[in-house]
C-alpha positions as a Markdown table, in Angstrom:
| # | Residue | x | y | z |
|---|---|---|---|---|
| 1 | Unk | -7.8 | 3.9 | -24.3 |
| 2 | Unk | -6.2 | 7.5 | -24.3 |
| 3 | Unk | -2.8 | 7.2 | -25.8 |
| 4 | Unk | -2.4 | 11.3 | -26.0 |
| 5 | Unk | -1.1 | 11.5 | -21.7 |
| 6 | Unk | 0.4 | 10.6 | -19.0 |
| 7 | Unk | -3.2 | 9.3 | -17.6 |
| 8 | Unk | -4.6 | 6.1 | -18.3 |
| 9 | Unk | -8.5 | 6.1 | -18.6 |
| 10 | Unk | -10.9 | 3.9 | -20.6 |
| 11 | Unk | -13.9 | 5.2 | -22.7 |
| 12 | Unk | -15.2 | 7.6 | -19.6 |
| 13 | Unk | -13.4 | 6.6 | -16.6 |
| 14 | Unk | -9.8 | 7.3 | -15.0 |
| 15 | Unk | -7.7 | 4.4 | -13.7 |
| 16 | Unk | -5.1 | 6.4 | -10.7 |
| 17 | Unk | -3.9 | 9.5 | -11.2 |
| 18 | Unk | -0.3 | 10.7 | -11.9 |
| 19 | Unk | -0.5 | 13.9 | -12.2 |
| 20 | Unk | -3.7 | 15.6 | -13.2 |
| 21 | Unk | -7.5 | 14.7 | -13.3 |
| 22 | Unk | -8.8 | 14.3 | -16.6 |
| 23 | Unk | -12.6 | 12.4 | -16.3 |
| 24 | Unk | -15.2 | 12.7 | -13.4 |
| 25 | Unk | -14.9 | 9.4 | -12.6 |
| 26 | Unk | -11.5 | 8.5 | -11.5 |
| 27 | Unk | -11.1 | 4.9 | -9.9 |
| 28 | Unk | -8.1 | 5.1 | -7.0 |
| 29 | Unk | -6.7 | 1.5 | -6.7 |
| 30 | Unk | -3.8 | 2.1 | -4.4 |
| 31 | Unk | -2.7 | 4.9 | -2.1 |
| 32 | Unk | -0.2 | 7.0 | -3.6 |
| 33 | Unk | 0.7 | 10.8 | -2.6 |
| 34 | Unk | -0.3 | 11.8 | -6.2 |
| 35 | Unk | -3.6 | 10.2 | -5.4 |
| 36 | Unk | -4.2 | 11.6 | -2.0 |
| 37 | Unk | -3.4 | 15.2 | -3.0 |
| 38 | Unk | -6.1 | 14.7 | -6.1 |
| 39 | Unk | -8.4 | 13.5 | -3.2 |
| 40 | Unk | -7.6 | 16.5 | -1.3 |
| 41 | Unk | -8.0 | 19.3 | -3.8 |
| 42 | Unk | -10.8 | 17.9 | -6.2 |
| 43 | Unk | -13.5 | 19.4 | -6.7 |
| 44 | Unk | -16.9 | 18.2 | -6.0 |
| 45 | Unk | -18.2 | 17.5 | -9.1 |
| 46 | Unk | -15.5 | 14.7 | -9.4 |
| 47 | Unk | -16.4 | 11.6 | -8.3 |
| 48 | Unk | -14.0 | 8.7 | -7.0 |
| 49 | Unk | -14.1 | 5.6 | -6.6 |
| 50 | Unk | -12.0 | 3.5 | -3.4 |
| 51 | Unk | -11.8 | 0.2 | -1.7 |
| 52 | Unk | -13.5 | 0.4 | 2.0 |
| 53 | Unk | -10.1 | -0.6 | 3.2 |
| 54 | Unk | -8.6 | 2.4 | 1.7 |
| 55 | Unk | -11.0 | 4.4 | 2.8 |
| 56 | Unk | -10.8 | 3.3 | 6.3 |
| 57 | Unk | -7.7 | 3.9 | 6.3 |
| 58 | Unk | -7.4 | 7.6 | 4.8 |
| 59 | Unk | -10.1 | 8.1 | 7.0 |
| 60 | Unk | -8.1 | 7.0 | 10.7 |
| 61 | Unk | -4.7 | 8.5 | 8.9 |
| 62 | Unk | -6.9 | 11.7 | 8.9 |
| 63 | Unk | -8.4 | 11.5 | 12.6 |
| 64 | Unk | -4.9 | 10.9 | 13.9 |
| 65 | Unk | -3.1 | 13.4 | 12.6 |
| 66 | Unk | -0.9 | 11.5 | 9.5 |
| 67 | Unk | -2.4 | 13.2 | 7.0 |
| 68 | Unk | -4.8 | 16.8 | 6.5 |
| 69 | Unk | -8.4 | 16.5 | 5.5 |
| 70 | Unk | -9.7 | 15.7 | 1.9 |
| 71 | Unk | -11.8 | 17.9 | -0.5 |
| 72 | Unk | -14.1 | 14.8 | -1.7 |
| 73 | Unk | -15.9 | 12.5 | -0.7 |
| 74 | Unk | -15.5 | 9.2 | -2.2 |
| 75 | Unk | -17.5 | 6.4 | -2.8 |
| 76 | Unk | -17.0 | 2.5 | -2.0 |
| 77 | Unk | -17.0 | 0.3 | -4.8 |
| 78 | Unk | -17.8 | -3.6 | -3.0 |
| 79 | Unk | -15.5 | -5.9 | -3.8 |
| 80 | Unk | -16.3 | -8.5 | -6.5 |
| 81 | Unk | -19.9 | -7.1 | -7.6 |
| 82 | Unk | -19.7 | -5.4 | -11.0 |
| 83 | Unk | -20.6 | -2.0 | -10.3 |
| 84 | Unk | -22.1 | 0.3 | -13.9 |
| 85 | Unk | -20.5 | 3.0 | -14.6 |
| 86 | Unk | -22.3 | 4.9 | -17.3 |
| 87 | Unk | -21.7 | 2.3 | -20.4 |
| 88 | Unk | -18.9 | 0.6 | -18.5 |
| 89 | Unk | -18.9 | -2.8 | -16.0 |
| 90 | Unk | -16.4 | -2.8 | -13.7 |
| 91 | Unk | -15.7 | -5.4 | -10.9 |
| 92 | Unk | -13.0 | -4.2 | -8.4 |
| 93 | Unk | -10.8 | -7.3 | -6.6 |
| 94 | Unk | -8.5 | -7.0 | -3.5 |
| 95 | Unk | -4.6 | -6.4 | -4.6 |
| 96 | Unk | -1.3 | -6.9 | -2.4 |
| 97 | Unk | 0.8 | -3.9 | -3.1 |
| 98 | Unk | 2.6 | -4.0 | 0.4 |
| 99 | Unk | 0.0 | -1.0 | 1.2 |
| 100 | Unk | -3.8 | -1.5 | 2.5 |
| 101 | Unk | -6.5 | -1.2 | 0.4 |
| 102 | Unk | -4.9 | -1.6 | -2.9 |
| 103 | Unk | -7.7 | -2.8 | -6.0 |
| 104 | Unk | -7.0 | -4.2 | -9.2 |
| 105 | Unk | -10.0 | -3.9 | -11.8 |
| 106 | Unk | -11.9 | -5.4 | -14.5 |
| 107 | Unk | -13.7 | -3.3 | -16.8 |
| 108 | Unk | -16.0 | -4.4 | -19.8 |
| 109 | Unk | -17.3 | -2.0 | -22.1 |
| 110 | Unk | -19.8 | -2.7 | -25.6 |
| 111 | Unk | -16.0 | -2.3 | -27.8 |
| 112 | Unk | -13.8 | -5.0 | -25.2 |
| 113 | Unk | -12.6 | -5.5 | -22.1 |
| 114 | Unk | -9.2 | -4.7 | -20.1 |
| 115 | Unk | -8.4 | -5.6 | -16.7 |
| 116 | Unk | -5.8 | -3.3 | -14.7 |
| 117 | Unk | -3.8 | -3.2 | -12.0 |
| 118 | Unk | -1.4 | -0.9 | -11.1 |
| 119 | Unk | 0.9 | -3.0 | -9.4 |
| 120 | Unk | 1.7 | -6.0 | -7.0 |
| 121 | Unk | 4.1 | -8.0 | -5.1 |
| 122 | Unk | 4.5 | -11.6 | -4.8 |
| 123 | Unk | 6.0 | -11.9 | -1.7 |
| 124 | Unk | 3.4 | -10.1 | 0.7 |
| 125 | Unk | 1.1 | -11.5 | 3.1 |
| 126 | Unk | -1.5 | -11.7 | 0.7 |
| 127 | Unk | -0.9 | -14.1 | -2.1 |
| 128 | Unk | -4.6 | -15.4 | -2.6 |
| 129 | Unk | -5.7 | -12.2 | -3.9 |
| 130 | Unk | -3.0 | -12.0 | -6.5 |
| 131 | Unk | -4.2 | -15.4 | -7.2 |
| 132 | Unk | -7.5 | -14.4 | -7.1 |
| 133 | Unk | -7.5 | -11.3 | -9.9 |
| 134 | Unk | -5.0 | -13.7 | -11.8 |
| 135 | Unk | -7.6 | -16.6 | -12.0 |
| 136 | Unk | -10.2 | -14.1 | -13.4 |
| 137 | Unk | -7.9 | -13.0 | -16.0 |
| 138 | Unk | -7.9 | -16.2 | -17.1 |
| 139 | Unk | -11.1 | -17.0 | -17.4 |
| 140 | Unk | -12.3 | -13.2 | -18.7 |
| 141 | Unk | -9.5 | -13.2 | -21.3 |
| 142 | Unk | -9.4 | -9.1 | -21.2 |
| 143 | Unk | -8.2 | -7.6 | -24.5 |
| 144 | Unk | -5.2 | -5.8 | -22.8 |
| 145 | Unk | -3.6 | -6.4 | -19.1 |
| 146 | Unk | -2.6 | -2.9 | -17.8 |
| 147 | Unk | 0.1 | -2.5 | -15.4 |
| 148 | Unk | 2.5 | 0.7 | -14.4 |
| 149 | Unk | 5.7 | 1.4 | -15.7 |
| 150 | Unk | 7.2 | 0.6 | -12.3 |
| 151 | Unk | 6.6 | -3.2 | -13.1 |
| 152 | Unk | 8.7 | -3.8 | -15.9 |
| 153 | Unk | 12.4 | -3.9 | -14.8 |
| 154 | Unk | 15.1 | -5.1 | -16.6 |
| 155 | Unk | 16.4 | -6.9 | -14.0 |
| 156 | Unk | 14.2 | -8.7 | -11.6 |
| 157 | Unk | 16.3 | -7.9 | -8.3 |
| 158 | Unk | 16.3 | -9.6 | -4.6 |
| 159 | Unk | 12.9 | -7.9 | -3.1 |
| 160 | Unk | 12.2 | -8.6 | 1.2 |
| 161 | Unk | 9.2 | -10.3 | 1.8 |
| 162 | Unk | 7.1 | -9.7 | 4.2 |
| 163 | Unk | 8.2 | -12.7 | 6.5 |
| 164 | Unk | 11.8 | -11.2 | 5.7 |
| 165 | Unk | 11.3 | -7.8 | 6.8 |
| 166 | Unk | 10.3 | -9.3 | 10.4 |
| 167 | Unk | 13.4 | -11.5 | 10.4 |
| 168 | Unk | 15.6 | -8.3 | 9.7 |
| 169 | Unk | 13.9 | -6.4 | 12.5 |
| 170 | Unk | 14.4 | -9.1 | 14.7 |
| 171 | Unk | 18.0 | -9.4 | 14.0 |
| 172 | Unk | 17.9 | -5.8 | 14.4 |
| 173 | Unk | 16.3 | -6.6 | 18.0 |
| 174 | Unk | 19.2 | -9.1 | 18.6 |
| 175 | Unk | 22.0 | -6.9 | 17.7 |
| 176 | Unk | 21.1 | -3.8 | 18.8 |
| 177 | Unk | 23.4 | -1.8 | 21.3 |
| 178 | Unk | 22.5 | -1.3 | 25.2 |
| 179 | Unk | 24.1 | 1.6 | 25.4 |
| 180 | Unk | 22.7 | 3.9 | 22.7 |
| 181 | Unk | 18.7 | 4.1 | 22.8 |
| 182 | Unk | 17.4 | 2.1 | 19.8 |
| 183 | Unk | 14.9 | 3.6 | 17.5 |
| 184 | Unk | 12.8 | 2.9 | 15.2 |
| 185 | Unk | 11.0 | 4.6 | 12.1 |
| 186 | Unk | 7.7 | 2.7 | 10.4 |
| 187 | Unk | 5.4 | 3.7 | 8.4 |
| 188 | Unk | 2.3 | 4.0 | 9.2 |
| 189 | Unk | 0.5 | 2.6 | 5.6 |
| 190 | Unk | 0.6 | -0.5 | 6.6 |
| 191 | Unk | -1.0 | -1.4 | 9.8 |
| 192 | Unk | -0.9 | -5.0 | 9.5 |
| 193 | Unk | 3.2 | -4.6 | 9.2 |
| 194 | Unk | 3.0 | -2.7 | 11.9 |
| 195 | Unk | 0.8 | -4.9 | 14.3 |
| 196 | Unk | 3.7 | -7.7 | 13.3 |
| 197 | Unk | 6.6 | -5.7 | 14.2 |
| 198 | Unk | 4.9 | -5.3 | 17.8 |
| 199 | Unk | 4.7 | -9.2 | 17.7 |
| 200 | Unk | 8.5 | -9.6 | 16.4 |
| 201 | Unk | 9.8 | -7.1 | 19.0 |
| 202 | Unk | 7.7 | -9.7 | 21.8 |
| 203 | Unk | 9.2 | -12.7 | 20.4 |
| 204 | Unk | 12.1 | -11.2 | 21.5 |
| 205 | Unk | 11.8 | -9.6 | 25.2 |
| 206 | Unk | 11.5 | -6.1 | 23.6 |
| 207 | Unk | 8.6 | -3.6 | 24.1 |
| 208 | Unk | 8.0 | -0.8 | 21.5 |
| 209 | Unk | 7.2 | 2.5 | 22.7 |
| 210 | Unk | 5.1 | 3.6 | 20.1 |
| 211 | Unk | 4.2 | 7.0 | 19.2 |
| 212 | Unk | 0.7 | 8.2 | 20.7 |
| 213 | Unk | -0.7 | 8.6 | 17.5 |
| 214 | Unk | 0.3 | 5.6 | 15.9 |
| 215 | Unk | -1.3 | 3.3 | 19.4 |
| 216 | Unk | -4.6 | 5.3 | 18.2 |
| 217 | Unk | -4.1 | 3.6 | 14.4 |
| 218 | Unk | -3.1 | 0.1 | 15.8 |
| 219 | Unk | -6.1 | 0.0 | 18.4 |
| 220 | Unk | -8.4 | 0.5 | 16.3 |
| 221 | Unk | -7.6 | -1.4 | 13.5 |
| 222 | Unk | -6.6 | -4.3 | 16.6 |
| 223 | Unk | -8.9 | -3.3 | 19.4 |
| 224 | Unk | -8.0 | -6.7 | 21.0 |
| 225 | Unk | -3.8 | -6.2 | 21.3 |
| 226 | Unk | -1.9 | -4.3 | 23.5 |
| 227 | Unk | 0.1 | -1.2 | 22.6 |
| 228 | Unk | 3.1 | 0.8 | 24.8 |
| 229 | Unk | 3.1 | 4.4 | 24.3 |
| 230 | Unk | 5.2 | 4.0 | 27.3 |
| 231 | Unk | 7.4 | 2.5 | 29.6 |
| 232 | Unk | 5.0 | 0.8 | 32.2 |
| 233 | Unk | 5.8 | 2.2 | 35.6 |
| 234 | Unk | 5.2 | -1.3 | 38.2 |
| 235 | Unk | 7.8 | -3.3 | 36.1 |
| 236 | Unk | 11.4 | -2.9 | 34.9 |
| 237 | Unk | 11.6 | -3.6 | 31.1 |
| 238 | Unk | 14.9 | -4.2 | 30.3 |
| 239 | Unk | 14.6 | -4.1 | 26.1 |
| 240 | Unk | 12.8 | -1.6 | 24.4 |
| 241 | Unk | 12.8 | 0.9 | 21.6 |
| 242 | Unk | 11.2 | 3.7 | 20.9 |
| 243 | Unk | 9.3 | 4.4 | 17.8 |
| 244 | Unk | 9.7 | 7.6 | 15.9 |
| 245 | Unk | 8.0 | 9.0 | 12.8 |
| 246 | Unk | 9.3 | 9.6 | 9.5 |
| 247 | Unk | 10.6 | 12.6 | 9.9 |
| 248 | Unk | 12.2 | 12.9 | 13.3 |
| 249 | Unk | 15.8 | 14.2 | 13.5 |
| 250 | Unk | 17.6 | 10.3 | 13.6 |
| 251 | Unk | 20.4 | 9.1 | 16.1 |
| 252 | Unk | 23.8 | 9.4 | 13.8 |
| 253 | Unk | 24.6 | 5.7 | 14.7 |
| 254 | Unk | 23.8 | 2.8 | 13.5 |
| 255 | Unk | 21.0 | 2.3 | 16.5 |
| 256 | Unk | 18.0 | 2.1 | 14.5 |
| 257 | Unk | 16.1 | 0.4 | 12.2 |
| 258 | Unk | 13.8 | 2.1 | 9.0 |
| 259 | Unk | 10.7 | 0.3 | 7.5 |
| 260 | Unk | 12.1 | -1.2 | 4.0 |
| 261 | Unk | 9.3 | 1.5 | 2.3 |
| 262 | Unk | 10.9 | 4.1 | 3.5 |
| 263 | Unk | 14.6 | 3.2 | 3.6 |
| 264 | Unk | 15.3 | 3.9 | 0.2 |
| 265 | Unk | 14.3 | 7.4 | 0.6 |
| 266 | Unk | 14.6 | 8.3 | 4.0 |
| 267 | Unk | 17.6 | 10.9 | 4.7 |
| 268 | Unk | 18.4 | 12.6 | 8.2 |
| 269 | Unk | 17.7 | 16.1 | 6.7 |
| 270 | Unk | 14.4 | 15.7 | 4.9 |
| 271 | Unk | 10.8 | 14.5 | 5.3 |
| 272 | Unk | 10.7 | 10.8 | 4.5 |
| 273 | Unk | 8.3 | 9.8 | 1.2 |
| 274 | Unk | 7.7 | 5.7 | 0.9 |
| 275 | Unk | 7.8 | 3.4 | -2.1 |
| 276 | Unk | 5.8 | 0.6 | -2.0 |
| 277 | Unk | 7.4 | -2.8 | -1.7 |
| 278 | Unk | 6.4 | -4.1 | -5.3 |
| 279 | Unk | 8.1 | -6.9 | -7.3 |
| 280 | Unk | 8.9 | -5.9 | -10.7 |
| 281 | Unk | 9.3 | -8.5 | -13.4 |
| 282 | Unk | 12.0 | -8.6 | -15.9 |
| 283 | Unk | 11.7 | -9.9 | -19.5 |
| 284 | Unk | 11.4 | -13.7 | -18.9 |
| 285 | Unk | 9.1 | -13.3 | -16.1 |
| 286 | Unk | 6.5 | -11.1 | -18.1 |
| 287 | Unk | 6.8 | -13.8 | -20.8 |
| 288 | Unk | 5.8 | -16.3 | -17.9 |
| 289 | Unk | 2.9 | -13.9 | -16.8 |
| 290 | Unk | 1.8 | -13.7 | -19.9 |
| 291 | Unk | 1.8 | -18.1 | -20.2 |
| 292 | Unk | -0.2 | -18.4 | -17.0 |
| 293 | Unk | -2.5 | -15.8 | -17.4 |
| 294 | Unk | -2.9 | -17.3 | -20.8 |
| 295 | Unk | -3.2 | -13.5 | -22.4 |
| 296 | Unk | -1.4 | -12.1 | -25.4 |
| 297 | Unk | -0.7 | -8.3 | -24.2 |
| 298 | Unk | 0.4 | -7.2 | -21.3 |
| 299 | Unk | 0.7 | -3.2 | -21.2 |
| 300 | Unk | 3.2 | -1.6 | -19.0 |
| 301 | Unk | 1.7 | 1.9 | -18.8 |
């Protein structure tokens, strides 16, 4: 394991990448802007490694107009079928990051075994993959359990779930003012979030106006639900709001309503960046982790 960089690779491989790209093969667990850009710029001779729901996605976020073309062209590792990587065996298991198509990863080499995963969140729509990749840990007993930096917290503070980031928007829906035009700003790495807030907004006798780009993203990844990019012309809705992007000019009122991964960075000035909804875990948690994963080091990296 390097020890000499901000990169973490093992033996020939590179797990994410931070700021550089140090190995050809270079295993992207997670989307990431640092991740995207090494996509974009790479060189050829690099190969990469993605989930197919990552991939996917990059791929529609490309065709719509969220993001510009890539350099590479990655390959799908399957899910759950150790895949050999020069001397290495590495098995690649879904992850719930509170993005789509996040991986975690165990790798086996001739000198050990680690397992990695760059980070997670417990309260996300997805809990039986975290139990999944945590049951394997268990039973593989990796030498080392990597996860990032951004993990470890010395306080373990008050995260929204998923389940409470639709109750907000709907109190959001409940409160808002008729006489200012509500908006709204979502991002549009999570399509499953976004497919719910359309639901939420239902629930309660509001349509949202989507942005054209963002009804291309939804329909396909929901071909089967309807979408407004506009107000329908043979009936009077009497709720809506309209859905902006990122970084549109914002009402100065207190009208709308920001995605929770972009809230924290979001300003009316400047282009709009998003942090993954993760959970950390403070000191007596990792000790915890650590108990039910029944493994003696835990690597923040």
């Amino acid at each position: 394991m390097s020890e000499n960089n901000s990169e973490l690779t093992f033996e020939n491989i590179q797990l994410d990448v931070r700021e550089k790209i140090v190995k050809n093969q270079v295993f992207i667990t997670h989307y990431s802007n640092n991740n995207i850009n090494a996509l974009r710029i790479a060189n050829k001779k690099i190969n990469f490694y993605l989930s197919q729901e990552l991939y996917t996605l990059i791929q529609k976020l490309i065709r719509f107009g969220f993001i510009d073309k890539l350099q590479s062209q990655p390959k799908i590792i399957p899910i759950q079928y150790s895949q050999k990587i020069g001397d290495l065996k590495v098995t690649a298991y879904r992850n719930d990051d509170s993005l789509f198509g996040s991986l975690s990863l165990s790798i086996k080499s001739i000198s050990g075994s680690i397992f990695y995963c760059h980070s997670f969140t417990t309260k996300g729509a997805h809990n039986k993959r975290i139990n999944k990749w945590k049951k394997i840990i268990r039973q593989e007993q990796p030498s080392i359990f990597y996860l990032d930096q951004k993990m470890h917290a010395v306080n373990s503070g008050s995260i929204i779930s998923e389940t409470g980031i639709q109750k907000q928007f709907g109190k959001f829906l409940s409160r808002m003012s008729s006489d200012i035009p509500a908006k709204v700003v979502l991002s549009p790495l999570n399509p499953e979030r976004l497919a719910k807030y359309n639901e939420t907004a239902r629930e309660h006798d509001t349509e949202i106006i989507w942005h054209e780009k963002y009804v291309k993203l939804l329909k396909f990844f929901f071909p089967d639900e309807e979408f407004s990019s506009s107000l329908p012309k043979n009936e009077q809705v009497e709720n809506f709001v309209h859905q902006i992007e990122p970084d549109s000019e914002l009402i100065s009122s207190s009208n709308y309503y920001i995605d929770p991964m972009l809230r924290s960075t979001i300003s009316e000035k400047e282009s709009t960046t998003f942090e993954s909804l993760i959970t950390p875990l403070d000191d007596n948690e990792i000790l915890q982790l650590k108990s039910d994963l029944k493994i003696d080091q835990i690597i923040f990296w």
